[in-house]
Amino acid sequence: MAQYSEQLSGIFQALADPTRRAVLGRLGKGPASISDLAKPFDMTLPSFMKHIHCLEDSGLIQTRKEGRVRTCTIEKQRLAVAEEWLSAQRALWEGRTDRLEQFVTTARNKENSK
Amino acid sequence: MAQYSEQLSGIFQALADPTRRAVLGRLGKGPASISDLAKPFDMTLPSFMKHIHCLEDSGLIQTRKEGRVRTCTIEKQRLAVAEEWLSAQRALWEGRTDRLEQFVTTARNKENSK
DNA sequence: TGAATACTGTGCCATAAGGCAAAGTATAGC
DNA sequence: GCTATACTTTGCCTTATGGCACAGTATTCA
C-alpha cells in the first residue's frame, strides 16, 4: 500500500506535464516510434526522451526496441489506477456508491492510510 | 485551452504527493482547520502550509480564515476536471463513447492541441 | 494585560525536474 | 564499407519542490 501510493505519485507526476499528456493522447490512437512522437514538439531528442522515461517509469507506457527503432505503446490499465483513486474520492465525499463503484472497492482505504 | 492545460498540470501536480492526497481524503469527510489537517503528519507547520497552498493554487481546495483559524474545504468540481481528462483518454483509445461520454464532449480536443 | 494558540513570513538547504549541446552507438540502406 | 538514421549517453545549467529553523503577527482566553 505504500507501494500503491508511490505508484499513484508516479502516475500523477507523469500526467502533470502537457508534453507527456499530449504523448499519451497520441498513443491513444496507436503505437508510435520515439521520433514520430517527438516531431510535434519544439524540443531536442534527449529532452524528449526524459519525458518518455518518465512515462515508462510510471507504467503509463511500455516501449520495445526493434532494430534501431523504439516503439511506444500505451498501457491502459495504468491510467485506470488514477481513475480508481479519483472515483474513490468522489464516492467518499458524495457519501454514496455511484456508477463508478466498480473502481472504488479496494482503492478507497489504501491511500488514506498514506 | 492553454489555460485548460495549465489547470490540468496544476491539478495533477497537486495529486502527485501523498501528503496532499491524504489531505484531500480527509477533507472529503468535511471541512477542517490547518492544524487539524496537519496533525497526522510528521512535518513542521510551514512545510505543511506549502502543501495547503499548492492544493489551493490548483483549485482543489478553498480556504477561509475566521479569527485565527483557517478552515479548508474540498472543491469538488475541480477533481472532475482531472476525471474528465482521464475519461476522454479512455474514450479515445477505446474508440467508443462509453458511460462517461458526458465528460468527454469538450475535453477531448483541448488537450491534444497541447 | 499577559500568555497560549494558530497560523504566517523569511531565509536557507538539498534534491528533482526539465531543458540544452555535443559526442557516441547501433542499425539500415546504398 | 560508407552514410544516414534513430536513438543514447554524458555533462551542464536553471528553476521548482519539499523540507527545515526561527522569528513574527493576530486572536483568544484567563
PDB file of C-alpha atoms (C1' of nucleotides) in Angstrom:
ATOM      1  CA  MET A   1       0.000   0.000   0.000  1.00  0.00           C
ATOM      2  CA  ALA A   2       2.984   2.226   0.426  1.00  0.00           C
ATOM      3  CA  GLN A   3       3.756   0.851  -2.991  1.00  0.00           C
ATOM      4  CA  TYR A   4       0.304   1.806  -4.200  1.00  0.00           C
ATOM      5  CA  SER A   5       0.893   5.345  -3.003  1.00  0.00           C
ATOM      6  CA  GLU A   6       4.188   5.575  -4.854  1.00  0.00           C
ATOM      7  CA  GLN A   7       2.522   4.261  -7.980  1.00  0.00           C
ATOM      8  CA  LEU A   8      -0.115   6.953  -7.715  1.00  0.00           C
ATOM      9  CA  SER A   9       2.513   9.643  -7.167  1.00  0.00           C
ATOM     10  CA  GLY A  10       4.409   8.496 -10.230  1.00  0.00           C
ATOM     11  CA  ILE A  11       1.306   8.386 -12.383  1.00  0.00           C
ATOM     12  CA  PHE A  12       0.013  11.806 -11.349  1.00  0.00           C
ATOM     13  CA  GLN A  13       3.502  13.245 -11.657  1.00  0.00           C
ATOM     14  CA  ALA A  14       3.687  11.899 -15.205  1.00  0.00           C
ATOM     15  CA  LEU A  15       0.292  13.391 -16.007  1.00  0.00           C
ATOM     16  CA  ALA A  16       1.327  16.789 -14.645  1.00  0.00           C
ATOM     17  CA  ASP A  17       3.151  17.792 -17.823  1.00  0.00           C
ATOM     18  CA  PRO A  18       1.467  18.900 -21.081  1.00  0.00           C
ATOM     19  CA  THR A  19       4.094  17.253 -23.276  1.00  0.00           C
ATOM     20  CA  ARG A  20       3.556  13.903 -21.599  1.00  0.00           C
ATOM     21  CA  ARG A  21      -0.226  14.259 -21.717  1.00  0.00           C
ATOM     22  CA  ALA A  22      -0.017  15.017 -25.430  1.00  0.00           C
ATOM     23  CA  VAL A  23       2.154  11.944 -25.961  1.00  0.00           C
ATOM     24  CA  LEU A  24      -0.451   9.810 -24.207  1.00  0.00           C
ATOM     25  CA  GLY A  25      -3.109  11.420 -26.384  1.00  0.00           C
ATOM     26  CA  ARG A  26      -1.173  10.450 -29.460  1.00  0.00           C
ATOM     27  CA  LEU A  27      -0.526   6.926 -28.223  1.00  0.00           C
ATOM     28  CA  GLY A  28      -4.233   6.538 -27.588  1.00  0.00           C
ATOM     29  CA  LYS A  29      -4.588   6.299 -31.358  1.00  0.00           C
ATOM     30  CA  GLY A  30      -1.974   3.553 -31.596  1.00  0.00           C
ATOM     31  CA  PRO A  31       1.727   2.754 -31.091  1.00  0.00           C
ATOM     32  CA  ALA A  32       4.412   5.088 -32.419  1.00  0.00           C
ATOM     33  CA  SER A  33       8.172   5.442 -32.562  1.00  0.00           C
ATOM     34  CA  ILE A  34      10.140   7.893 -30.447  1.00  0.00           C
ATOM     35  CA  SER A  35      10.950  10.193 -33.361  1.00  0.00           C
ATOM     36  CA  ASP A  36       7.366  10.211 -34.607  1.00  0.00           C
ATOM     37  CA  LEU A  37       6.197  11.098 -31.122  1.00  0.00           C
ATOM     38  CA  ALA A  38       8.825  13.804 -30.790  1.00  0.00           C
ATOM     39  CA  LYS A  39       8.061  15.557 -34.075  1.00  0.00           C
ATOM     40  CA  PRO A  40       5.312  17.901 -32.835  1.00  0.00           C
ATOM     41  CA  PHE A  41       7.481  19.264 -30.045  1.00  0.00           C
ATOM     42  CA  ASP A  42       9.995  22.054 -30.166  1.00  0.00           C
ATOM     43  CA  MET A  43      12.484  20.192 -28.049  1.00  0.00           C
ATOM     44  CA  THR A  44      15.733  18.268 -28.505  1.00  0.00           C
ATOM     45  CA  LEU A  45      15.552  14.498 -28.552  1.00  0.00           C
ATOM     46  CA  PRO A  46      17.405  13.969 -25.265  1.00  0.00           C
ATOM     47  CA  SER A  47      14.934  16.295 -23.545  1.00  0.00           C
ATOM     48  CA  PHE A  48      12.032  14.475 -25.117  1.00  0.00           C
ATOM     49  CA  MET A  49      13.477  11.144 -24.054  1.00  0.00           C
ATOM     50  CA  LYS A  50      13.252  12.244 -20.446  1.00  0.00           C
ATOM     51  CA  HIS A  51       9.504  12.533 -20.840  1.00  0.00           C
ATOM     52  CA  ILE A  52       9.379   9.081 -22.397  1.00  0.00           C
ATOM     53  CA  HIS A  53      11.358   7.645 -19.497  1.00  0.00           C
ATOM     54  CA  CYS A  54       9.072   9.365 -17.031  1.00  0.00           C
ATOM     55  CA  LEU A  55       6.039   7.847 -18.735  1.00  0.00           C
ATOM     56  CA  GLU A  56       7.679   4.438 -18.861  1.00  0.00           C
ATOM     57  CA  ASP A  57       8.755   4.569 -15.204  1.00  0.00           C
ATOM     58  CA  SER A  58       5.204   5.424 -14.194  1.00  0.00           C
ATOM     59  CA  GLY A  59       3.978   2.413 -16.141  1.00  0.00           C
ATOM     60  CA  LEU A  60       1.724   4.527 -18.348  1.00  0.00           C
ATOM     61  CA  ILE A  61       3.541   3.370 -21.471  1.00  0.00           C
ATOM     62  CA  GLN A  62       5.685   0.438 -22.497  1.00  0.00           C
ATOM     63  CA  THR A  63       8.476   0.577 -25.032  1.00  0.00           C
ATOM     64  CA  ARG A  64      10.220  -2.041 -27.099  1.00  0.00           C
ATOM     65  CA  LYS A  65      13.159  -1.695 -29.413  1.00  0.00           C
ATOM     66  CA  GLU A  66      13.309  -3.432 -32.761  1.00  0.00           C
ATOM     67  CA  GLY A  67      16.368  -2.680 -34.816  1.00  0.00           C
ATOM     68  CA  ARG A  68      17.112   0.961 -34.281  1.00  0.00           C
ATOM     69  CA  VAL A  69      13.501   1.950 -33.684  1.00  0.00           C
ATOM     70  CA  ARG A  70      11.901   2.076 -30.253  1.00  0.00           C
ATOM     71  CA  THR A  71       8.148   1.702 -30.364  1.00  0.00           C
ATOM     72  CA  CYS A  72       5.928   3.026 -27.587  1.00  0.00           C
ATOM     73  CA  THR A  73       2.513   1.710 -26.638  1.00  0.00           C
ATOM     74  CA  ILE A  74       0.043   2.975 -24.083  1.00  0.00           C
ATOM     75  CA  GLU A  75      -0.592   0.858 -21.007  1.00  0.00           C
ATOM     76  CA  LYS A  76      -4.304   1.138 -20.490  1.00  0.00           C
ATOM     77  CA  GLN A  77      -4.603  -0.470 -17.080  1.00  0.00           C
ATOM     78  CA  ARG A  78      -2.259   2.066 -15.606  1.00  0.00           C
ATOM     79  CA  LEU A  79      -4.425   5.109 -16.199  1.00  0.00           C
ATOM     80  CA  ALA A  80      -7.177   3.114 -14.518  1.00  0.00           C
ATOM     81  CA  VAL A  81      -5.193   3.306 -11.280  1.00  0.00           C
ATOM     82  CA  ALA A  82      -5.553   7.080 -11.346  1.00  0.00           C
ATOM     83  CA  GLU A  83      -9.229   6.785 -12.264  1.00  0.00           C
ATOM     84  CA  GLU A  84      -9.749   4.436  -9.340  1.00  0.00           C
ATOM     85  CA  TRP A  85      -8.350   6.915  -6.886  1.00  0.00           C
ATOM     86  CA  LEU A  86     -10.394   9.801  -8.218  1.00  0.00           C
ATOM     87  CA  SER A  87     -13.533   7.684  -8.182  1.00  0.00           C
ATOM     88  CA  ALA A  88     -12.818   6.621  -4.634  1.00  0.00           C
ATOM     89  CA  GLN A  89     -12.518  10.261  -3.612  1.00  0.00           C
ATOM     90  CA  ARG A  90     -15.774  11.156  -5.286  1.00  0.00           C
ATOM     91  CA  ALA A  91     -17.526   8.214  -3.664  1.00  0.00           C
ATOM     92  CA  LEU A  92     -16.106   9.290  -0.338  1.00  0.00           C
ATOM     93  CA  TRP A  93     -17.376  12.821  -0.381  1.00  0.00           C
ATOM     94  CA  GLU A  94     -20.635  12.072  -2.077  1.00  0.00           C
ATOM     95  CA  GLY A  95     -21.257   9.515   0.621  1.00  0.00           C
ATOM     96  CA  ARG A  96     -22.756   7.100  -1.829  1.00  0.00           C
ATOM     97  CA  THR A  97     -21.874   4.382  -4.282  1.00  0.00           C
ATOM     98  CA  ASP A  98     -22.265   5.657  -7.790  1.00  0.00           C
ATOM     99  CA  ARG A  99     -21.826   4.223 -11.245  1.00  0.00           C
ATOM    100  CA  LEU A 100     -18.077   4.059 -10.744  1.00  0.00           C
ATOM    101  CA  GLU A 101     -18.432   1.748  -7.769  1.00  0.00           C
ATOM    102  CA  GLN A 102     -16.522  -0.930  -9.637  1.00  0.00           C
ATOM    103  CA  PHE A 103     -13.323   1.041  -9.309  1.00  0.00           C
ATOM    104  CA  VAL A 104     -13.775   2.010  -5.726  1.00  0.00           C
ATOM    105  CA  THR A 105     -13.923  -1.319  -3.997  1.00  0.00           C
ATOM    106  CA  THR A 106     -10.354  -1.783  -2.925  1.00  0.00           C
ATOM    107  CA  ALA A 107      -8.795   1.584  -3.611  1.00  0.00           C
ATOM    108  CA  ARG A 108     -10.656   3.604  -1.022  1.00  0.00           C
ATOM    109  CA  ASN A 109      -8.727   2.672   2.089  1.00  0.00           C
ATOM    110  CA  LYS A 110      -5.341   2.074   0.602  1.00  0.00           C
ATOM    111  CA  GLU A 111      -4.469   5.679   0.033  1.00  0.00           C
ATOM    112  CA  ASN A 112      -5.972   7.110   3.183  1.00  0.00           C
ATOM    113  CA  SER A 113      -3.586   5.040   5.245  1.00  0.00           C
ATOM    114  CA  LYS A 114      -0.971   7.026   3.413  1.00  0.00           C
TER     115      LYS A 114
ATOM    116  CA  MET B   1      -7.299  25.930 -23.840  1.00  0.00           C
ATOM    117  CA  ALA B   2      -3.739  26.730 -22.930  1.00  0.00           C
ATOM    118  CA  GLN B   3      -5.402  27.701 -19.684  1.00  0.00           C
ATOM    119  CA  TYR B   4      -7.128  24.353 -19.525  1.00  0.00           C
ATOM    120  CA  SER B   5      -3.777  22.630 -19.933  1.00  0.00           C
ATOM    121  CA  GLU B   6      -2.226  24.639 -17.124  1.00  0.00           C
ATOM    122  CA  GLN B   7      -5.172  23.829 -14.895  1.00  0.00           C
ATOM    123  CA  LEU B   8      -4.665  20.148 -15.577  1.00  0.00           C
ATOM    124  CA  SER B   9      -0.956  20.401 -14.876  1.00  0.00           C
ATOM    125  CA  GLY B  10      -1.626  22.116 -11.573  1.00  0.00           C
ATOM    126  CA  ILE B  11      -4.236  19.581 -10.540  1.00  0.00           C
ATOM    127  CA  PHE B  12      -2.153  16.520 -11.422  1.00  0.00           C
ATOM    128  CA  GLN B  13       0.891  18.110  -9.830  1.00  0.00           C
ATOM    129  CA  ALA B  14      -1.099  18.615  -6.632  1.00  0.00           C
ATOM    130  CA  LEU B  15      -2.268  14.998  -6.724  1.00  0.00           C
ATOM    131  CA  ALA B  16       1.289  13.733  -7.201  1.00  0.00           C
ATOM    132  CA  ASP B  17       2.123  13.974  -3.491  1.00  0.00           C
ATOM    133  CA  PRO B  18       0.905  11.512  -0.822  1.00  0.00           C
ATOM    134  CA  THR B  19       0.577  14.210   1.830  1.00  0.00           C
ATOM    135  CA  ARG B  20      -1.703  16.247  -0.397  1.00  0.00           C
ATOM    136  CA  ARG B  21      -3.733  13.211  -1.429  1.00  0.00           C
ATOM    137  CA  ALA B  22      -4.207  12.321   2.226  1.00  0.00           C
ATOM    138  CA  VAL B  23      -5.346  15.888   2.959  1.00  0.00           C
ATOM    139  CA  LEU B  24      -7.924  15.618   0.193  1.00  0.00           C
ATOM    140  CA  GLY B  25      -9.014  12.281   1.605  1.00  0.00           C
ATOM    141  CA  ARG B  26      -9.534  13.885   4.979  1.00  0.00           C
ATOM    142  CA  LEU B  27     -11.371  16.875   3.521  1.00  0.00           C
ATOM    143  CA  GLY B  28     -13.668  14.500   1.684  1.00  0.00           C
ATOM    144  CA  LYS B  29     -15.234  13.811   5.063  1.00  0.00           C
ATOM    145  CA  GLY B  30     -15.784  17.522   5.729  1.00  0.00           C
ATOM    146  CA  PRO B  31     -14.007  20.850   6.310  1.00  0.00           C
ATOM    147  CA  ALA B  32     -11.107  21.083   8.751  1.00  0.00           C
ATOM    148  CA  SER B  33      -8.635  23.611  10.138  1.00  0.00           C
ATOM    149  CA  ILE B  34      -4.996  23.773   9.131  1.00  0.00           C
ATOM    150  CA  SER B  35      -3.727  22.413  12.434  1.00  0.00           C
ATOM    151  CA  ASP B  36      -6.249  19.569  12.481  1.00  0.00           C
ATOM    152  CA  LEU B  37      -5.188  18.645   8.968  1.00  0.00           C
ATOM    153  CA  ALA B  38      -1.519  18.871   9.889  1.00  0.00           C
ATOM    154  CA  LYS B  39      -1.714  16.643  12.990  1.00  0.00           C
ATOM    155  CA  PRO B  40      -1.223  13.258  11.267  1.00  0.00           C
ATOM    156  CA  PHE B  41       1.946  14.389   9.538  1.00  0.00           C
ATOM    157  CA  ASP B  42       5.470  14.376  10.873  1.00  0.00           C
ATOM    158  CA  MET B  43       6.233  17.761   9.401  1.00  0.00           C
ATOM    159  CA  THR B  44       6.605  21.355  10.573  1.00  0.00           C
ATOM    160  CA  LEU B  45       3.701  23.704  10.015  1.00  0.00           C
ATOM    161  CA  PRO B  46       5.451  25.904   7.452  1.00  0.00           C
ATOM    162  CA  SER B  47       6.250  22.807   5.391  1.00  0.00           C
ATOM    163  CA  PHE B  48       2.680  21.631   5.688  1.00  0.00           C
ATOM    164  CA  MET B  49       1.412  25.049   4.654  1.00  0.00           C
ATOM    165  CA  LYS B  50       3.226  24.681   1.353  1.00  0.00           C
ATOM    166  CA  HIS B  51       1.066  21.669   0.588  1.00  0.00           C
ATOM    167  CA  ILE B  52      -2.032  23.614   1.503  1.00  0.00           C
ATOM    168  CA  HIS B  53      -1.008  26.455  -0.789  1.00  0.00           C
ATOM    169  CA  CYS B  54      -0.323  24.009  -3.576  1.00  0.00           C
ATOM    170  CA  LEU B  55      -3.788  22.494  -3.164  1.00  0.00           C
ATOM    171  CA  GLU B  56      -5.368  25.931  -3.020  1.00  0.00           C
ATOM    172  CA  ASP B  57      -3.484  27.184  -6.088  1.00  0.00           C
ATOM    173  CA  SER B  58      -4.635  24.159  -8.037  1.00  0.00           C
ATOM    174  CA  GLY B  59      -8.202  24.948  -7.017  1.00  0.00           C
ATOM    175  CA  LEU B  60      -8.690  21.560  -5.373  1.00  0.00           C
ATOM    176  CA  ILE B  61      -9.444  23.200  -2.030  1.00  0.00           C
ATOM    177  CA  GLN B  62     -10.652  26.556  -0.818  1.00  0.00           C
ATOM    178  CA  THR B  63      -9.694  28.159   2.470  1.00  0.00           C
ATOM    179  CA  ARG B  64     -11.237  30.857   4.592  1.00  0.00           C
ATOM    180  CA  LYS B  65      -9.949  32.453   7.752  1.00  0.00           C
ATOM    181  CA  GLU B  66     -12.196  33.213  10.690  1.00  0.00           C
ATOM    182  CA  GLY B  67     -10.451  34.636  13.718  1.00  0.00           C
ATOM    183  CA  ARG B  68      -7.119  32.881  13.932  1.00  0.00           C
ATOM    184  CA  VAL B  69      -8.382  29.646  12.378  1.00  0.00           C
ATOM    185  CA  ARG B  70      -8.184  28.905   8.677  1.00  0.00           C
ATOM    186  CA  THR B  71     -10.736  26.368   7.532  1.00  0.00           C
ATOM    187  CA  CYS B  72     -10.199  24.282   4.402  1.00  0.00           C
ATOM    188  CA  THR B  73     -12.910  22.766   2.244  1.00  0.00           C
ATOM    189  CA  ILE B  74     -12.641  20.492  -0.756  1.00  0.00           C
ATOM    190  CA  GLU B  75     -13.616  21.897  -4.139  1.00  0.00           C
ATOM    191  CA  LYS B  76     -15.466  19.046  -5.773  1.00  0.00           C
ATOM    192  CA  GLN B  77     -15.748  20.392  -9.301  1.00  0.00           C
ATOM    193  CA  ARG B  78     -12.020  20.636  -9.585  1.00  0.00           C
ATOM    194  CA  LEU B  79     -11.260  16.957  -9.254  1.00  0.00           C
ATOM    195  CA  ALA B  80     -13.836  16.489 -12.001  1.00  0.00           C
ATOM    196  CA  VAL B  81     -11.505  18.313 -14.381  1.00  0.00           C
ATOM    197  CA  ALA B  82      -8.963  15.535 -13.879  1.00  0.00           C
ATOM    198  CA  GLU B  83     -11.661  12.899 -14.235  1.00  0.00           C
ATOM    199  CA  GLU B  84     -12.786  14.475 -17.486  1.00  0.00           C
ATOM    200  CA  TRP B  85      -9.348  14.234 -18.985  1.00  0.00           C
ATOM    201  CA  LEU B  86      -8.864  10.627 -17.952  1.00  0.00           C
ATOM    202  CA  SER B  87     -12.294   9.729 -19.309  1.00  0.00           C
ATOM    203  CA  ALA B  88     -11.510  11.463 -22.562  1.00  0.00           C
ATOM    204  CA  GLN B  89      -8.336   9.430 -22.889  1.00  0.00           C
ATOM    205  CA  ARG B  90     -10.141   6.204 -22.231  1.00  0.00           C
ATOM    206  CA  ALA B  91     -12.849   7.084 -24.738  1.00  0.00           C
ATOM    207  CA  LEU B  92     -10.146   7.901 -27.242  1.00  0.00           C
ATOM    208  CA  TRP B  93      -8.308   4.621 -27.098  1.00  0.00           C
ATOM    209  CA  GLU B  94     -11.376   2.502 -26.682  1.00  0.00           C
ATOM    210  CA  GLY B  95     -12.692   4.112 -29.825  1.00  0.00           C
ATOM    211  CA  ARG B  96     -16.165   4.332 -28.457  1.00  0.00           C
ATOM    212  CA  THR B  97     -18.433   6.537 -26.414  1.00  0.00           C
ATOM    213  CA  ASP B  98     -18.991   4.927 -23.070  1.00  0.00           C
ATOM    214  CA  ARG B  99     -20.931   5.742 -19.968  1.00  0.00           C
ATOM    215  CA  LEU B 100     -18.605   8.616 -19.217  1.00  0.00           C
ATOM    216  CA  GLU B 101     -19.403  10.322 -22.502  1.00  0.00           C
ATOM    217  CA  GLN B 102     -20.779  13.272 -20.585  1.00  0.00           C
ATOM    218  CA  PHE B 103     -17.306  14.271 -19.510  1.00  0.00           C
ATOM    219  CA  VAL B 104     -15.654  13.711 -22.819  1.00  0.00           C
ATOM    220  CA  THR B 105     -17.518  16.046 -25.089  1.00  0.00           C
ATOM    221  CA  THR B 106     -15.369  19.130 -24.951  1.00  0.00           C
ATOM    222  CA  ALA B 107     -12.262  17.920 -23.207  1.00  0.00           C
ATOM    223  CA  ARG B 108     -11.005  15.577 -25.890  1.00  0.00           C
ATOM    224  CA  ASN B 109      -9.523  18.060 -28.301  1.00  0.00           C
ATOM    225  CA  LYS B 110      -8.457  20.727 -25.914  1.00  0.00           C
ATOM    226  CA  GLU B 111      -5.512  18.863 -24.523  1.00  0.00           C
ATOM    227  CA  ASN B 112      -4.346  17.241 -27.727  1.00  0.00           C
ATOM    228  CA  SER B 113      -3.701  20.655 -29.170  1.00  0.00           C
ATOM    229  CA  LYS B 114      -1.209  20.900 -26.364  1.00  0.00           C
TER     230      LYS B 114
ATOM    231  C1'  DT C   1      -2.672  42.719  30.201  1.00  0.00           C
ATOM    232  C1'  DG C   2      -0.319  38.590  29.654  1.00  0.00           C
ATOM    233  C1'  DA C   3       0.056  34.030  27.895  1.00  0.00           C
ATOM    234  C1'  DA C   4      -1.287  30.488  24.865  1.00  0.00           C
ATOM    235  C1'  DT C   5      -2.868  29.261  20.304  1.00  0.00           C
ATOM    236  C1'  DA C   6      -2.955  29.295  15.330  1.00  0.00           C
ATOM    237  C1'  DC C   7      -1.076  30.384  11.832  1.00  0.00           C
ATOM    238  C1'  DT C   8       2.388  33.332   8.699  1.00  0.00           C
ATOM    239  C1'  DG C   9       6.743  35.066   6.783  1.00  0.00           C
ATOM    240  C1'  DT C  10      11.580  34.711   5.878  1.00  0.00           C
ATOM    241  C1'  DG C  11      15.591  32.628   4.627  1.00  0.00           C
ATOM    242  C1'  DC C  12      18.153  28.589   3.835  1.00  0.00           C
ATOM    243  C1'  DC C  13      19.189  23.933   2.074  1.00  0.00           C
ATOM    244  C1'  DA C  14      19.289  19.536  -0.798  1.00  0.00           C
ATOM    245  C1'  DT C  15      17.300  17.143  -4.408  1.00  0.00           C
ATOM    246  C1'  DA C  16      14.495  16.651  -8.529  1.00  0.00           C
ATOM    247  C1'  DA C  17      12.732  18.373 -12.929  1.00  0.00           C
ATOM    248  C1'  DG C  18      13.187  19.913 -17.463  1.00  0.00           C
ATOM    249  C1'  DG C  19      15.856  21.950 -20.709  1.00  0.00           C
ATOM    250  C1'  DC C  20      20.375  22.242 -23.727  1.00  0.00           C
ATOM    251  C1'  DA C  21      24.729  20.902 -26.596  1.00  0.00           C
ATOM    252  C1'  DA C  22      27.937  17.640 -28.053  1.00  0.00           C
ATOM    253  C1'  DA C  23      29.562  13.264 -28.742  1.00  0.00           C
ATOM    254  C1'  DG C  24      28.650   8.164 -29.030  1.00  0.00           C
ATOM    255  C1'  DT C  25      26.404   3.703 -30.580  1.00  0.00           C
ATOM    256  C1'  DA C  26      23.917   0.726 -33.414  1.00  0.00           C
ATOM    257  C1'  DT C  27      21.158  -0.467 -37.283  1.00  0.00           C
ATOM    258  C1'  DA C  28      19.556   0.230 -42.328  1.00  0.00           C
ATOM    259  C1'  DG C  29      20.231   1.354 -46.911  1.00  0.00           C
ATOM    260  C1'  DC C  30      23.184   2.226 -50.949  1.00  0.00           C
TER     261       DC C  30
ATOM    262  C1'  DG D   1      32.308  -0.090 -46.423  1.00  0.00           C
ATOM    263  C1'  DC D   2      30.130   4.414 -46.063  1.00  0.00           C
ATOM    264  C1'  DT D   3      26.467   7.317 -44.912  1.00  0.00           C
ATOM    265  C1'  DA D   4      22.219   8.379 -42.939  1.00  0.00           C
ATOM    266  C1'  DT D   5      19.000   7.421 -39.390  1.00  0.00           C
ATOM    267  C1'  DA D   6      17.420   6.620 -34.746  1.00  0.00           C
ATOM    268  C1'  DC D   7      18.228   6.788 -30.743  1.00  0.00           C
ATOM    269  C1'  DT D   8      21.506   7.089 -26.329  1.00  0.00           C
ATOM    270  C1'  DT D   9      24.912   8.893 -23.085  1.00  0.00           C
ATOM    271  C1'  DT D  10      27.132  12.496 -20.768  1.00  0.00           C
ATOM    272  C1'  DG D  11      27.621  16.660 -18.586  1.00  0.00           C
ATOM    273  C1'  DC D  12      25.905  21.035 -17.537  1.00  0.00           C
ATOM    274  C1'  DC D  13      22.529  24.677 -16.369  1.00  0.00           C
ATOM    275  C1'  DT D  14      18.367  26.909 -14.239  1.00  0.00           C
ATOM    276  C1'  DT D  15      14.244  26.608 -11.774  1.00  0.00           C
ATOM    277  C1'  DA D  16      10.948  24.171  -8.876  1.00  0.00           C
ATOM    278  C1'  DT D  17       9.921  21.220  -4.930  1.00  0.00           C
ATOM    279  C1'  DG D  18       9.758  19.881  -0.311  1.00  0.00           C
ATOM    280  C1'  DG D  19      11.828  20.098   3.792  1.00  0.00           C
ATOM    281  C1'  DC D  20      13.860  22.849   7.985  1.00  0.00           C
ATOM    282  C1'  DA D  21      14.592  26.566  11.779  1.00  0.00           C
ATOM    283  C1'  DC D  22      13.455  30.755  13.652  1.00  0.00           C
ATOM    284  C1'  DA D  23      11.017  34.843  14.254  1.00  0.00           C
ATOM    285  C1'  DG D  24       6.633  37.447  13.741  1.00  0.00           C
ATOM    286  C1'  DT D  25       1.543  38.509  13.824  1.00  0.00           C
ATOM    287  C1'  DA D  26      -3.028  38.133  15.280  1.00  0.00           C
ATOM    288  C1'  DT D  27      -6.747  36.140  18.121  1.00  0.00           C
ATOM    289  C1'  DT D  28      -8.491  34.057  22.148  1.00  0.00           C
ATOM    290  C1'  DC D  29      -8.676  33.081  26.901  1.00  0.00           C
ATOM    291  C1'  DA D  30      -7.738  33.794  31.815  1.00  0.00           C
TER     292       DA D  30
END
